[in-house]
């Protein structure tokens, strides 16, 4: 920072990937009037830790950035009359701890930020806000800056902003990144963190926590439950959409409200445990189909046996032996399966 005269030249500083630093080296930026954005998150995966895991000895990354070293530098920057600072991103560790030093800085930052006229980059209206840094108690967004695009640092009014990305906890304007919203929980996701499923029928997006978009193993299509119901067998786990019920035959019974595939229903039926009339009705086509298949198989077997007997009558010298297993064997290695 000293070698590039950072205090007079550096506009954006992001510490992502910079581990084992205390922040003392940032003193070169003290009083900067050109710095527009500073991201103090040393890990891009900071959002994966929460609760007790965040402060445990086995914290998944080494976090050494000290508030005592960095916050006085930030104080010196916002104290400058001609400051250019527009956006500050704090580490998750700091936001979780909510130290007195950080709380005081957030109050000062909100005060100096509100003293300037800021226009929305999308509608050109004045961004009317006295709270740029969230200080709502027990909020997961505590310590996050709102009304500011993380990419271009332009300001966004409340009517135009789409909220923070659920994963990276960053906010973007439409020109930098179109946020996608889950239709059920209304959580927002940026393109880089996109963890949404889209229904190919209605084109609506849904997050993994809501998961109404289902993939049918039979037709290989992704559709939400509103556009196409899906059924999962509660016994074997087979699934299919309503259109592909003929594949796994997973169907919902309106009487007992159970979801079974026909194989499992038939197994329960054969065990004498299927008491539901609705389930029995769903099995009727399968039973009729199996009856027809058995009838065709019997006709085929009769045809084979009759042909074999005709051959024997033509040549009595051939030796036939009928085994107890139901197989008719012939000396010329011709084996005919017959129902005895």
XYZ file of C-alpha atoms in Angstrom:
340
model
C 0.000 0.000 0.000
C 2.850 2.371 0.749
C 4.627 1.572 -2.514
C 1.591 2.573 -4.605
C 0.775 5.645 -2.494
C -2.579 4.020 -1.608
C -3.832 6.949 0.447
C -3.961 9.041 -2.736
C -4.567 6.398 -5.433
C -6.425 3.342 -4.119
C -10.195 3.409 -4.705
C -11.233 -0.186 -3.915
C -9.717 -2.586 -1.381
C -10.983 -6.132 -0.848
C -9.259 -8.424 1.635
C -10.917 -11.671 0.515
C -8.275 -14.404 0.673
C -5.925 -12.361 2.878
C -5.503 -14.545 5.974
C -3.229 -14.060 8.991
C -3.329 -10.259 8.819
C -4.173 -7.971 11.725
C -4.989 -4.862 9.707
C -2.108 -2.807 11.073
C -0.763 -2.433 7.531
C -3.922 -0.576 6.529
C -2.614 2.454 8.377
C -1.368 3.676 4.987
C -5.004 4.472 4.172
C -5.548 6.722 7.174
C -7.408 9.873 6.159
C -7.899 8.764 2.527
C -10.253 10.914 0.442
C -10.129 8.669 -2.645
C -11.037 5.262 -1.154
C -14.587 4.400 -2.271
C -15.007 0.839 -1.060
C -13.371 -1.452 1.467
C -14.332 -5.107 2.015
C -12.849 -6.466 5.226
C -14.217 -10.014 4.714
C -11.034 -12.091 4.561
C -13.011 -15.169 3.494
C -15.593 -15.472 0.763
C -17.124 -18.384 2.720
C -17.695 -16.432 5.900
C -21.416 -17.079 5.896
C -21.003 -20.812 6.526
C -20.244 -20.339 10.223
C -22.770 -19.372 12.854
C -23.593 -19.784 16.504
C -21.007 -21.416 18.761
C -19.017 -22.712 15.764
C -18.146 -19.139 14.857
C -16.081 -18.622 18.023
C -14.870 -22.164 18.643
C -11.122 -23.002 18.702
C -11.676 -25.027 15.514
C -12.988 -22.063 13.547
C -12.688 -23.136 9.883
C -10.282 -20.358 8.950
C -7.718 -18.283 10.792
C -9.235 -14.880 11.522
C -6.821 -12.341 12.958
C -8.131 -9.021 11.632
C -8.335 -6.758 14.680
C -10.985 -4.104 15.249
C -8.528 -2.108 17.359
C -6.290 -1.730 14.304
C -8.865 -1.147 11.567
C -11.768 0.852 13.025
C -9.612 3.907 13.984
C -8.466 4.013 10.339
C -12.078 3.952 9.152
C -12.932 6.700 11.643
C -10.188 8.872 10.166
C -11.557 8.339 6.639
C -15.195 9.248 7.370
C -14.005 12.271 9.330
C -12.614 13.830 6.131
C -14.864 16.473 4.605
C -14.051 15.452 1.019
C -14.260 11.702 1.694
C -15.171 9.383 -1.204
C -16.031 6.307 0.880
C -19.344 4.848 -0.291
C -19.388 1.253 0.889
C -17.934 -0.783 3.775
C -18.287 -4.544 4.194
C -17.495 -5.934 7.643
C -16.379 -9.502 8.489
C -19.023 -11.856 9.781
C -17.007 -12.362 12.962
C -17.243 -8.677 13.795
C -20.948 -8.530 12.980
C -21.590 -11.475 15.280
C -19.623 -10.026 18.188
C -21.185 -6.527 17.956
C -18.404 -4.895 19.933
C -18.909 -1.439 21.441
C -16.222 -0.070 19.131
C -18.049 -1.304 16.026
C -21.449 -0.115 17.283
C -20.054 3.395 17.760
C -18.547 3.376 14.265
C -21.869 2.311 12.692
C -23.606 5.216 14.406
C -20.974 7.642 13.133
C -21.128 6.186 9.626
C -24.928 6.494 9.485
C -24.655 10.104 10.635
C -22.085 11.212 8.049
C -23.756 9.199 5.267
C -27.120 10.825 5.932
C -25.562 14.281 5.753
C -25.076 13.928 1.987
C -27.593 13.896 -0.842
C -27.605 10.483 -2.542
C -29.504 9.652 -5.735
C -30.781 6.232 -6.787
C -28.842 4.900 -9.771
C -32.006 3.304 -11.197
C -34.757 5.916 -10.788
C -32.777 9.105 -9.921
C -34.917 9.699 -6.843
C -33.300 10.819 -3.615
C -32.359 7.919 -1.349
C -34.090 8.932 1.842
C -32.535 6.906 4.620
C -30.980 7.652 7.975
C -29.929 4.019 8.460
C -27.310 2.945 5.935
C -25.749 0.395 8.272
C -28.264 -2.033 9.752
C -28.365 -1.811 13.546
C -31.577 -3.748 14.157
C -31.113 -5.914 17.226
C -30.990 -9.685 16.590
C -31.154 -9.138 12.817
C -29.007 -11.389 10.602
C -28.281 -8.256 8.540
C -26.808 -6.359 11.478
C -23.728 -4.450 10.347
C -24.531 -4.738 6.636
C -24.746 -1.626 4.481
C -28.002 -1.206 2.582
C -29.046 0.999 -0.361
C -25.633 0.449 -1.993
C -24.563 -1.848 -4.828
C -21.565 -3.960 -3.837
C -20.213 -4.016 -7.397
C -20.407 -0.376 -8.559
C -21.056 1.254 -5.131
C -23.905 3.287 -6.616
C -26.888 3.927 -4.358
C -30.305 2.254 -4.625
C -33.543 3.530 -3.119
C -35.861 1.311 -1.137
C -38.336 1.008 -4.028
C -35.656 -0.249 -6.436
C -33.545 -2.497 -4.219
C -34.094 -6.260 -4.297
C -32.575 -7.060 -0.912
C -29.421 -8.908 0.067
C -28.270 -12.127 -1.548
C -29.211 -14.906 0.846
C -25.764 -16.529 0.529
C -23.097 -13.822 0.210
C -25.112 -11.115 2.020
C -24.323 -8.534 -0.679
C -26.613 -6.129 -2.481
C -26.513 -5.274 -6.182
C -28.195 -2.912 -8.608
C -29.942 -4.277 -11.704
C -27.142 -3.164 -14.039
C -24.499 -5.140 -12.118
C -26.437 -8.237 -11.167
C -30.064 -9.217 -11.588
C -31.256 -10.727 -8.336
C -33.496 -13.766 -8.542
C -36.253 -14.149 -5.968
C -37.708 -17.367 -4.567
C -41.452 -17.365 -5.247
C -42.230 -18.943 -1.875
C -39.994 -17.369 0.782
C -38.979 -14.282 -1.281
C -35.270 -14.803 -0.523
C -32.973 -13.098 -3.040
C -29.918 -14.671 -4.691
C -27.267 -13.156 -6.938
C -25.959 -14.912 -10.056
C -22.699 -16.066 -8.424
C -24.509 -17.611 -5.468
C -27.542 -18.767 -7.417
C -28.960 -21.813 -5.702
C -32.412 -21.746 -7.251
C -34.429 -24.263 -9.206
C -36.578 -23.009 -12.077
C -39.835 -24.567 -13.239
C -39.671 -25.094 -16.998
C -43.414 -24.470 -17.316
C -44.063 -21.253 -15.373
C -40.397 -20.038 -15.245
C -40.668 -19.292 -11.531
C -37.646 -19.667 -9.227
C -37.556 -21.542 -5.937
C -34.708 -21.924 -3.407
C -33.404 -25.249 -2.079
C -35.072 -24.705 1.299
C -38.516 -24.439 -0.309
C -37.867 -26.977 -3.114
C -41.293 -27.191 -4.804
C -39.520 -27.864 -8.129
C -39.260 -31.604 -8.646
C -37.279 -33.601 -11.185
C -39.174 -36.538 -12.706
C -36.920 -39.559 -13.196
C -39.154 -40.828 -15.995
C -39.534 -37.828 -18.341
C -36.449 -35.872 -17.130
C -38.380 -32.631 -16.646
C -38.194 -30.013 -13.852
C -41.578 -28.663 -12.831
C -43.008 -27.087 -9.703
C -45.769 -28.773 -7.765
C -48.293 -26.139 -8.935
C -47.668 -26.983 -12.590
C -47.305 -30.749 -12.186
C -47.935 -32.839 -9.040
C -45.221 -35.344 -8.133
C -45.643 -38.458 -6.052
C -43.085 -40.352 -3.944
C -43.634 -43.920 -2.795
C -43.483 -43.828 1.001
C -42.106 -47.383 1.078
C -39.444 -47.738 -1.637
C -38.807 -44.080 -2.523
C -39.647 -44.331 -6.240
C -41.063 -41.129 -7.683
C -42.736 -39.811 -10.791
C -44.802 -36.885 -11.981
C -48.519 -37.265 -12.485
C -48.057 -37.664 -16.258
C -45.634 -40.562 -15.781
C -47.754 -42.558 -13.350
C -47.587 -45.490 -15.797
C -43.815 -45.811 -15.210
C -43.393 -46.357 -11.481
C -47.138 -46.055 -10.902
C -46.646 -43.958 -7.779
C -50.145 -42.701 -7.092
C -51.898 -40.880 -4.299
C -54.934 -42.602 -2.808
C -57.802 -40.192 -2.124
C -59.244 -42.531 0.521
C -56.292 -43.279 2.834
C -54.088 -40.418 1.470
C -51.059 -42.727 1.161
C -48.541 -42.563 -1.694
C -47.389 -45.997 -2.908
C -46.102 -47.409 -6.158
C -48.116 -50.331 -7.521
C -45.323 -52.807 -6.748
C -45.513 -51.918 -3.051
C -49.322 -51.838 -3.109
C -49.369 -55.278 -4.726
C -46.934 -56.624 -2.130
C -49.142 -55.347 0.680
C -52.184 -56.795 -1.113
C -50.566 -60.211 -1.508
C -49.695 -60.184 2.186
C -53.372 -59.667 2.967
C -52.726 -56.274 4.573
C -54.368 -53.943 2.024
C -57.676 -52.934 3.597
C -58.175 -49.618 1.769
C -60.786 -49.833 -1.011
C -59.211 -46.850 -2.754
C -55.815 -48.597 -2.958
C -57.496 -51.766 -4.206
C -59.166 -49.729 -6.938
C -55.802 -48.295 -7.997
C -54.440 -51.853 -8.211
C -57.283 -53.131 -10.398
C -55.665 -52.151 -13.764
C -52.424 -53.851 -12.707
C -54.223 -57.030 -11.650
C -56.155 -57.126 -14.931
C -52.946 -56.553 -16.892
C -51.169 -59.384 -15.039
C -54.186 -61.658 -15.620
C -54.062 -60.952 -19.352
C -50.291 -61.527 -19.403
C -50.702 -64.889 -17.624
C -53.444 -65.875 -20.067
C -51.200 -65.092 -23.044
C -48.334 -67.021 -21.432
C -50.559 -70.051 -20.882
C -51.716 -69.985 -24.509
C -48.096 -69.860 -25.635
C -47.176 -72.777 -23.389
C -50.102 -74.829 -24.705
C -48.957 -74.126 -28.258
C -45.394 -75.243 -27.465
C -46.541 -78.439 -25.713
C -48.938 -79.375 -28.511
C -46.197 -78.911 -31.100
C -43.859 -81.062 -29.007
C -46.461 -83.821 -28.678
C -47.116 -83.713 -32.433
C -43.415 -84.204 -33.061
C -43.397 -87.212 -30.701
C -46.398 -88.776 -32.432
C -44.616 -88.490 -35.769
C -41.449 -90.147 -34.428
C -42.247 -92.479 -31.449
C -38.613 -93.539 -31.308
C -37.737 -90.319 -29.562
C -37.460 -90.795 -25.818
C -39.307 -88.265 -23.698
C -38.981 -87.793 -19.954
C -41.119 -85.502 -17.913
C -39.222 -84.301 -14.875
C -40.850 -83.407 -11.608
C -39.625 -79.843 -12.087
C -42.110 -79.371 -14.913
C -39.490 -79.432 -17.725
C -39.910 -81.728 -20.739
C -36.454 -82.946 -21.913
C -35.654 -84.466 -25.288
C -32.631 -86.485 -26.411
C -31.838 -83.959 -29.123
C -31.363 -81.291 -26.411
C -34.634 -79.585 -27.232
C -36.028 -78.359 -23.875
C -39.614 -77.244 -23.650
C -40.978 -75.508 -20.556
C -44.453 -76.662 -19.760
C -46.930 -76.073 -16.977
C -47.705 -79.510 -15.471
